[in-house]
PDB file of C-alpha atoms in Angstrom:
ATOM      1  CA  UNK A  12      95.195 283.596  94.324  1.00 60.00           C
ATOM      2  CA  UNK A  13      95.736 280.144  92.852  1.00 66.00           C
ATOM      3  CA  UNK A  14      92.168 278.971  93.509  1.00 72.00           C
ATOM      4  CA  UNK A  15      91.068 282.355  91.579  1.00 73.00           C
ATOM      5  CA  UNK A  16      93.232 281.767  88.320  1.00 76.00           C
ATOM      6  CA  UNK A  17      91.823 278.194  88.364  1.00 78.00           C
ATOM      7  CA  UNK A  18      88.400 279.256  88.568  1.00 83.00           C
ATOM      8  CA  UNK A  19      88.956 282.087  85.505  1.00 83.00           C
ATOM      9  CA  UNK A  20      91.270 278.849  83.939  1.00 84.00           C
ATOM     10  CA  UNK A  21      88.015 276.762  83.791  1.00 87.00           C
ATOM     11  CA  UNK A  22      85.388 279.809  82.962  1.00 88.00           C
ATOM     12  CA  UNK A  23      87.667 281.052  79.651  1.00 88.00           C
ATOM     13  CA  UNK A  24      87.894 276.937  78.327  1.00 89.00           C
ATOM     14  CA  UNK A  25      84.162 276.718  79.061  1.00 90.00           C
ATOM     15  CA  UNK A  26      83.721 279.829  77.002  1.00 90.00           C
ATOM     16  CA  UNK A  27      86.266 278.813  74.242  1.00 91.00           C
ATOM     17  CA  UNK A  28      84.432 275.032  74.295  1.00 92.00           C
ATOM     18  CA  UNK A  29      80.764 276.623  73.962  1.00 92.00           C
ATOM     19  CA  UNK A  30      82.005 278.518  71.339  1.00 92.00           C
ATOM     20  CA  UNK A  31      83.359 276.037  69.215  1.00 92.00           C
ATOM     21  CA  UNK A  32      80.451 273.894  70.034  1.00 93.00           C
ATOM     22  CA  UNK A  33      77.902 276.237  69.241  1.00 92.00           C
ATOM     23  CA  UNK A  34      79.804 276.981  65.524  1.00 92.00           C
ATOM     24  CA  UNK A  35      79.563 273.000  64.961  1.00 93.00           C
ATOM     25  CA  UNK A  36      76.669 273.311  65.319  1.00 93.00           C
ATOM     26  CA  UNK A  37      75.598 275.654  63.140  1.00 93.00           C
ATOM     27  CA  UNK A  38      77.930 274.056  60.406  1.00 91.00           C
ATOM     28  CA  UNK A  39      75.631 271.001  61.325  1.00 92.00           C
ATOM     29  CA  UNK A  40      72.588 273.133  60.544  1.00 91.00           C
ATOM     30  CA  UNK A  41      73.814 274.515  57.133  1.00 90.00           C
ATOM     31  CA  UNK A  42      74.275 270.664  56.019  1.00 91.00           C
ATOM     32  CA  UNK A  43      71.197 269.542  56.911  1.00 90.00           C
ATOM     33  CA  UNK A  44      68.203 272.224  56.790  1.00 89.00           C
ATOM     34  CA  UNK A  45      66.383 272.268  53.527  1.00 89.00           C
ATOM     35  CA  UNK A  46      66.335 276.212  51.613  1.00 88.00           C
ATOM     36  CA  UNK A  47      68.437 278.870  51.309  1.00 89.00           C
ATOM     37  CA  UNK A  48      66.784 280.825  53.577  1.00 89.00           C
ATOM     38  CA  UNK A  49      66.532 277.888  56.664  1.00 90.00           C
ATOM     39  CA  UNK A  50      70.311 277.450  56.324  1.00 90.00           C
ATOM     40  CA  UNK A  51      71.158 281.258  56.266  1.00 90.00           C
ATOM     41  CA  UNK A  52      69.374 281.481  59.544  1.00 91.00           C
ATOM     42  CA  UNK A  53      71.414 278.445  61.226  1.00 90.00           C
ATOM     43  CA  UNK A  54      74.517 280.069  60.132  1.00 88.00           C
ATOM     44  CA  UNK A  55      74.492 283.327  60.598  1.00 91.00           C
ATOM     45  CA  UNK A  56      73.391 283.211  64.418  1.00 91.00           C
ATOM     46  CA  UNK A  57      74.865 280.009  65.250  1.00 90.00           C
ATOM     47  CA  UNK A  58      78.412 281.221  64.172  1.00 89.00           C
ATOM     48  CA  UNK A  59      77.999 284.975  65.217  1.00 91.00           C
ATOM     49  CA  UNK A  60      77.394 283.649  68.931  1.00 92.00           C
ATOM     50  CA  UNK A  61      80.034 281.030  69.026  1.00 92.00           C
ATOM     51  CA  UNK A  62      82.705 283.515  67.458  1.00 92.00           C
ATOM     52  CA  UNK A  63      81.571 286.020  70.310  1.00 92.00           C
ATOM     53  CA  UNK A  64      81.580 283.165  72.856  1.00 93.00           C
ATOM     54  CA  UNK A  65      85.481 282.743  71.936  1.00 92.00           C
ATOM     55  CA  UNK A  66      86.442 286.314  71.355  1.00 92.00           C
ATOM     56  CA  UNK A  67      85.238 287.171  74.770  1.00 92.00           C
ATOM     57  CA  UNK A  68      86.893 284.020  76.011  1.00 91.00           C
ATOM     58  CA  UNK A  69      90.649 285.036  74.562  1.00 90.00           C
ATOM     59  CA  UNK A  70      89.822 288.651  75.813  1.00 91.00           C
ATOM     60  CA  UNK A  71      89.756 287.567  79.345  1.00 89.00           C
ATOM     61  CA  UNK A  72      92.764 285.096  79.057  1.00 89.00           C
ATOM     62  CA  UNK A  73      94.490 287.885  77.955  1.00 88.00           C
ATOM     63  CA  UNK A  74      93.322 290.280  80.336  1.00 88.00           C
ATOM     64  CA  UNK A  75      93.837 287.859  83.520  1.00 86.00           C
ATOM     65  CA  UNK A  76      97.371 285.263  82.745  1.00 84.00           C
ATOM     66  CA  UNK A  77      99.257 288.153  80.248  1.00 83.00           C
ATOM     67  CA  UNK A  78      97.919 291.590  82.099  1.00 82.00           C
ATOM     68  CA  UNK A  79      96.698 292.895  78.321  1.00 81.00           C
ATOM     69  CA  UNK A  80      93.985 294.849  77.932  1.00 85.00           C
ATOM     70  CA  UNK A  81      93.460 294.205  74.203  1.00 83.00           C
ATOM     71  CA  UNK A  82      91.115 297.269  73.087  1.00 88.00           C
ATOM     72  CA  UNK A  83      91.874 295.520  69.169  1.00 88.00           C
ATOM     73  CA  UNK A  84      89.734 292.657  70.398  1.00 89.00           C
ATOM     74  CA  UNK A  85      86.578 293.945  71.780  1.00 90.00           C
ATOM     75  CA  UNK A  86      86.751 296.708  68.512  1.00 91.00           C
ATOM     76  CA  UNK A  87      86.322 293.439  66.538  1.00 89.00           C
ATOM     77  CA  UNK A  88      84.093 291.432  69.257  1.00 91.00           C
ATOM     78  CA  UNK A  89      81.724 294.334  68.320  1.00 92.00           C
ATOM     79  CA  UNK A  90      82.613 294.549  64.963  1.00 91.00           C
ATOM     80  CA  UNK A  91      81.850 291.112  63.886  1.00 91.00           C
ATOM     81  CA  UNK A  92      78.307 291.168  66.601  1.00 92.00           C
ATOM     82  CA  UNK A  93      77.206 294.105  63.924  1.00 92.00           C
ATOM     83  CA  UNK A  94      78.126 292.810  60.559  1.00 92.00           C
ATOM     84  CA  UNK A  95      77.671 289.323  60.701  1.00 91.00           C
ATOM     85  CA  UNK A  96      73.886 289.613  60.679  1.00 91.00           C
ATOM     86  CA  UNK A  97      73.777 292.308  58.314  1.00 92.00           C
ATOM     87  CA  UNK A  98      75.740 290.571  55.679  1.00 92.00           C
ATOM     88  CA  UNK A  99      72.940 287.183  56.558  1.00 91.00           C
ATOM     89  CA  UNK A 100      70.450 290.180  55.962  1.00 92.00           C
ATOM     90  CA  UNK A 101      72.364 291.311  52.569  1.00 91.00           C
ATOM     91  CA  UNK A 102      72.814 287.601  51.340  1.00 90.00           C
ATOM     92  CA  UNK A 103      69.131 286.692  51.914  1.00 89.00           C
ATOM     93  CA  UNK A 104      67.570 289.804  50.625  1.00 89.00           C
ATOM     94  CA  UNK A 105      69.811 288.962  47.445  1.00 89.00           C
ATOM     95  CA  UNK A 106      68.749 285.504  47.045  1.00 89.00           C
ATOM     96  CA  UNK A 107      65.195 286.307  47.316  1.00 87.00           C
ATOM     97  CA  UNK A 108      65.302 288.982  44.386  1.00 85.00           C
ATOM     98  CA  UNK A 109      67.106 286.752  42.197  1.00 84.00           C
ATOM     99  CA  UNK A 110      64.380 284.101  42.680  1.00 81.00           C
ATOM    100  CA  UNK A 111      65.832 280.962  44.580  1.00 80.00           C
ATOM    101  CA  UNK A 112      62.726 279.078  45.441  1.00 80.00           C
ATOM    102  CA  UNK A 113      61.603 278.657  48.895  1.00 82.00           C
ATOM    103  CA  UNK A 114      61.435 275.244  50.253  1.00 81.00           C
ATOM    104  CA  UNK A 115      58.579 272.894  48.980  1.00 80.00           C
ATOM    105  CA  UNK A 116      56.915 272.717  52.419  1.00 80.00           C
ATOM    106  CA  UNK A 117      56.670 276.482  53.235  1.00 77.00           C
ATOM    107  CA  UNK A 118      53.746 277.376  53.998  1.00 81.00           C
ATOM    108  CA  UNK A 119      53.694 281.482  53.987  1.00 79.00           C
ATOM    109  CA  UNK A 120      55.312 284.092  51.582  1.00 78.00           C
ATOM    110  CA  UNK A 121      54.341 287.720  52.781  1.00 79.00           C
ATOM    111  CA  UNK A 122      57.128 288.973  51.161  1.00 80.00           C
ATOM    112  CA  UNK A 123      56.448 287.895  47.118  1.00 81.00           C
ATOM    113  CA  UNK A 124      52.474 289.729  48.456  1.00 82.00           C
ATOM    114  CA  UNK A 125      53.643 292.927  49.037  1.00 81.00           C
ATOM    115  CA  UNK A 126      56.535 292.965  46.522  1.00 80.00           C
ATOM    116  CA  UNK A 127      53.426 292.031  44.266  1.00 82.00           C
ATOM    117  CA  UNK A 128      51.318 295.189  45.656  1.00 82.00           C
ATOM    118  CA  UNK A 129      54.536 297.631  45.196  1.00 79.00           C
ATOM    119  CA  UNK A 130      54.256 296.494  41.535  1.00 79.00           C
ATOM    120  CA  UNK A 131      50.730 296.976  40.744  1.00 81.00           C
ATOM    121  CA  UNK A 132      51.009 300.051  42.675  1.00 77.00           C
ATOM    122  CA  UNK A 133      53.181 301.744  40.371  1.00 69.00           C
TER     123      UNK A 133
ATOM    124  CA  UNK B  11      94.451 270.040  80.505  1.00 80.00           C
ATOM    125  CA  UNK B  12      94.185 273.449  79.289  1.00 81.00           C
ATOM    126  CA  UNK B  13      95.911 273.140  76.294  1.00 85.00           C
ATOM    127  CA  UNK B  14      94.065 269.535  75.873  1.00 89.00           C
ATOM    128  CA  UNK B  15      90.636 271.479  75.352  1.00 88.00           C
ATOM    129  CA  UNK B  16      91.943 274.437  73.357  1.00 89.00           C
ATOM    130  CA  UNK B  17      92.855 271.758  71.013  1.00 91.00           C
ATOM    131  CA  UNK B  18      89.537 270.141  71.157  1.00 91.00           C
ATOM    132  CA  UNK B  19      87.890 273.371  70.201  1.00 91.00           C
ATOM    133  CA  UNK B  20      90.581 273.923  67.134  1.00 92.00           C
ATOM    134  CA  UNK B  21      89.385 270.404  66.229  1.00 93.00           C
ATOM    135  CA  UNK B  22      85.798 271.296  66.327  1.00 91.00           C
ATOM    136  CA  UNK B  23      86.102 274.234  64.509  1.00 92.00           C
ATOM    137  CA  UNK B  24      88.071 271.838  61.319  1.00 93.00           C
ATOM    138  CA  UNK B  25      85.318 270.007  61.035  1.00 93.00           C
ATOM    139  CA  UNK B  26      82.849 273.116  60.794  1.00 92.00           C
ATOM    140  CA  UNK B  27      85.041 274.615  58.042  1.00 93.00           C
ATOM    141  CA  UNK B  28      84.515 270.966  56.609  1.00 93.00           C
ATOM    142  CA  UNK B  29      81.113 271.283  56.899  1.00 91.00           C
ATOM    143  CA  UNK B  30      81.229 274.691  55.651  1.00 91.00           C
ATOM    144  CA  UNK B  31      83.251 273.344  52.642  1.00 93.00           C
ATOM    145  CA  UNK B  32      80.861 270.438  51.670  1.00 92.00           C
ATOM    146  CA  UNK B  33      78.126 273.203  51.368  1.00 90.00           C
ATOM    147  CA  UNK B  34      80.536 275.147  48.856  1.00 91.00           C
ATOM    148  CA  UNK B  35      80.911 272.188  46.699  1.00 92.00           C
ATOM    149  CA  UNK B  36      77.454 270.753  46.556  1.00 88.00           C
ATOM    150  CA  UNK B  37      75.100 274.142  47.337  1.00 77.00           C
ATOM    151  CA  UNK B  38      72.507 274.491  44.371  1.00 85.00           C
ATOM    152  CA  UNK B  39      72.292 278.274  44.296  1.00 86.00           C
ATOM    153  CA  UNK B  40      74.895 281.086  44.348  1.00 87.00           C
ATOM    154  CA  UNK B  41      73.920 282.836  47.462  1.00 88.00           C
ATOM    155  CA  UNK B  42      74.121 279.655  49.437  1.00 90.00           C
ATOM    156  CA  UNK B  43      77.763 279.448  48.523  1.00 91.00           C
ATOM    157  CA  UNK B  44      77.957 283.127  49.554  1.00 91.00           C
ATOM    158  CA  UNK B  45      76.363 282.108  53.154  1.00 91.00           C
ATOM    159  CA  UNK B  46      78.948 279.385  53.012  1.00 91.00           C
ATOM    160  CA  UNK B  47      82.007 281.905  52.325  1.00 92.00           C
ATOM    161  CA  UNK B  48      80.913 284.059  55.314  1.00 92.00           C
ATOM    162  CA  UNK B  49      80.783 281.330  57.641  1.00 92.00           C
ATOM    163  CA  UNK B  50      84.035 280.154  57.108  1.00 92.00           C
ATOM    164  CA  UNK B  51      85.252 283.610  57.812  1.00 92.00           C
ATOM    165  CA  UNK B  52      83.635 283.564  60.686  1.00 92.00           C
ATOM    166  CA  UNK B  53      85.464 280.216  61.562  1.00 92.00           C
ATOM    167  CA  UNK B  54      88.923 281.034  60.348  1.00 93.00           C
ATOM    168  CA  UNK B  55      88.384 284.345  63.267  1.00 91.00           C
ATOM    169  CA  UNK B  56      87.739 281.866  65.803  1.00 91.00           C
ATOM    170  CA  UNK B  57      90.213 279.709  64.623  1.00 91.00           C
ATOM    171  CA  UNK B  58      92.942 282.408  64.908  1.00 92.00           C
ATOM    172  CA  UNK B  59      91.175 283.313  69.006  1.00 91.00           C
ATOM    173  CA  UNK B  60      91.613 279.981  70.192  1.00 90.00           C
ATOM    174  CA  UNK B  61      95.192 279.259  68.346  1.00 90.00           C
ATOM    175  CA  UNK B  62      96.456 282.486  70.006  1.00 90.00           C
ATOM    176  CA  UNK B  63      95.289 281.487  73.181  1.00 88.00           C
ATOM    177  CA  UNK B  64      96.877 278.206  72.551  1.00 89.00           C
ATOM    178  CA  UNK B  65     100.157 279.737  71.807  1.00 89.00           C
ATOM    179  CA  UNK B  66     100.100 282.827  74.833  1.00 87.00           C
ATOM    180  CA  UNK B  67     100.473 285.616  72.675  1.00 85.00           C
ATOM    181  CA  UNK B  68      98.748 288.291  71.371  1.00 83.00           C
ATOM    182  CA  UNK B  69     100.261 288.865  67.794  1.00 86.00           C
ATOM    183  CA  UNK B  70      97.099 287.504  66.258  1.00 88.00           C
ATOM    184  CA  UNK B  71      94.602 290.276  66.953  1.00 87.00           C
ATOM    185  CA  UNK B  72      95.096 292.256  63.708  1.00 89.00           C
ATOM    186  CA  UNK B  73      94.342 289.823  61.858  1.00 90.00           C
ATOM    187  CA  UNK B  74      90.912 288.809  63.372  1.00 90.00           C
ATOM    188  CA  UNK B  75      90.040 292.538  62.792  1.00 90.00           C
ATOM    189  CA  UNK B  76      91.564 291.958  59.521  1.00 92.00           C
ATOM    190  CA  UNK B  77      89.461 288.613  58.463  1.00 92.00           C
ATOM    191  CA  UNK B  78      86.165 290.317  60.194  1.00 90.00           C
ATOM    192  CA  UNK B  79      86.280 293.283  57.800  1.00 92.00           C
ATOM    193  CA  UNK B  80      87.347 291.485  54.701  1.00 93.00           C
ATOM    194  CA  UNK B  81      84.723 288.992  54.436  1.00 92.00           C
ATOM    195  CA  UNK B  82      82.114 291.061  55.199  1.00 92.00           C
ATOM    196  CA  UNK B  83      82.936 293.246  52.451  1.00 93.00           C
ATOM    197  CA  UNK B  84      83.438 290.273  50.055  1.00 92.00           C
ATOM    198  CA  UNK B  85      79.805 289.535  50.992  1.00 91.00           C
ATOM    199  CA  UNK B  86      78.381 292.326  50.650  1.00 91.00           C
ATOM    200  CA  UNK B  87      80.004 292.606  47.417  1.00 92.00           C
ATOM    201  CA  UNK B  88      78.448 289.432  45.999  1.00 90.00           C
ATOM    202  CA  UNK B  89      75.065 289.930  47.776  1.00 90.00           C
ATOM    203  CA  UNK B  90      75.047 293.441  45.397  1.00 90.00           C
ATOM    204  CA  UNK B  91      76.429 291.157  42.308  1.00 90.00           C
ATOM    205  CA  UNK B  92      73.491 288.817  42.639  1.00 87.00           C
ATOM    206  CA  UNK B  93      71.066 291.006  43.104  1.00 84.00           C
ATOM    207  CA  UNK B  94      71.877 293.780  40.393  1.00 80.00           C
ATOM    208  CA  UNK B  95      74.516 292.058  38.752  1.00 79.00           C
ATOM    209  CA  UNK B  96      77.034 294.876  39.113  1.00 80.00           C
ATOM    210  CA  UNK B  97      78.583 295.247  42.047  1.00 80.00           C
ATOM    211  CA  UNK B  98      79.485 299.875  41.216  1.00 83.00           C
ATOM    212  CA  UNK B  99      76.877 301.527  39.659  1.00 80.00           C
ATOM    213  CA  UNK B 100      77.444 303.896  37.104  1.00 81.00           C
ATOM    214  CA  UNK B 101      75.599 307.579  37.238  1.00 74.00           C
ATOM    215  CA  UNK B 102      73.059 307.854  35.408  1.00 65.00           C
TER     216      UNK B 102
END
């Protein structure tokens, strides 16, 4: 029984560590990357994965060391796995209609084509 | 040891929020600030995970439900302000 809460011990802090890691990271990517639209995309995954990583991580602490099955905290593991890319989705789509520019070196803009076409169109 | 990488992870976590925060301050458009907001939402949740599991209780968990649906409505909200500037249409 020991050996068994030392192995779940060491899987939830390599959970909790990836997660925090993998939110760095994407912190590190919405310093660095050049256009709105480059740094929405680091962030939003980066930081949806890492806050799942930990979620699921204090979900089975809680379920193994203080016998709590926490039904609060998958409701908002699955919560925050739907909305966090829809409000990326909301926040690009917004930028784009209020004209940020794209970054210098971009190369391909299907989106300003057909937004062009639904214009003539009408 | 446990409690030795819980608070490496809080640690890691700062410094994204500081990250988060320098992109706030210097970010040349509105909607990256926006981006910006909802990430550190997304932080502070995690935050609140790990210092819950750091502290062996489960008190926390209303509040990460709590955070979760709070900034996503505060980005949605300025998503629709930038992009219509209103946030409630009126009938027409």
């Amino acid at each position: 029984m020991a050996v068994i809460s030392g192995i779940s011990e060491w899987v939830i802090a390599l959970l909790v560590l990836l997660g925090a890691v993998l939110s760095f990271l994407s912190a590190i990517g919405l310093v660095r990357l050049p256009d709105i639209y480059l740094r929405s995309h680091a962030a939003t995954k980066g930081a949806t994965l890492g806050v799942l990583c930990i979620l699921s991580g204090a979900f089975l602490y809680l379920m193994l060391f203080l016998d709590i099955l926490s039904v609060k905290l998958l409701l908002g593991i699955v919560f925050v796995f739907i909305t966090s890319p829809v409000a990326g989705h909301l926040n690009g789509r917004a930028a784009y209609r209020s004209g940020v520019p794209l970054w210098e070196k971009s190369v391909q803009d299907d989106l300003r084509r057909d937004l062009n076409k639904e214009i003539s169109k009408e | 040891m446990f409690e030795t990488l819980m608070i490496i992870a809080l640690c890691l976590l700062v410094v994204a929020i500081m990250c988060n925060l320098y992109r706030i301050v210097k970010g040349p458009s509105s909607a990256d600030r926006v981006q910006a907001l909802d990430s550190v939402g997304i932080n502070i949740i995690a935050g609140i995970a790990v210092f819950s599991v750091f502290l062996h209780t489960h008190a926390f968990f209303d509040l990460i439900l709590l955070i979760g649906i709070l900034s996503f409505i505060g980005t949605a909200a300025f998503a629709k302000f930038l992009e219509r500037g209103v946030v409630i249409e009126r009938k027409r």
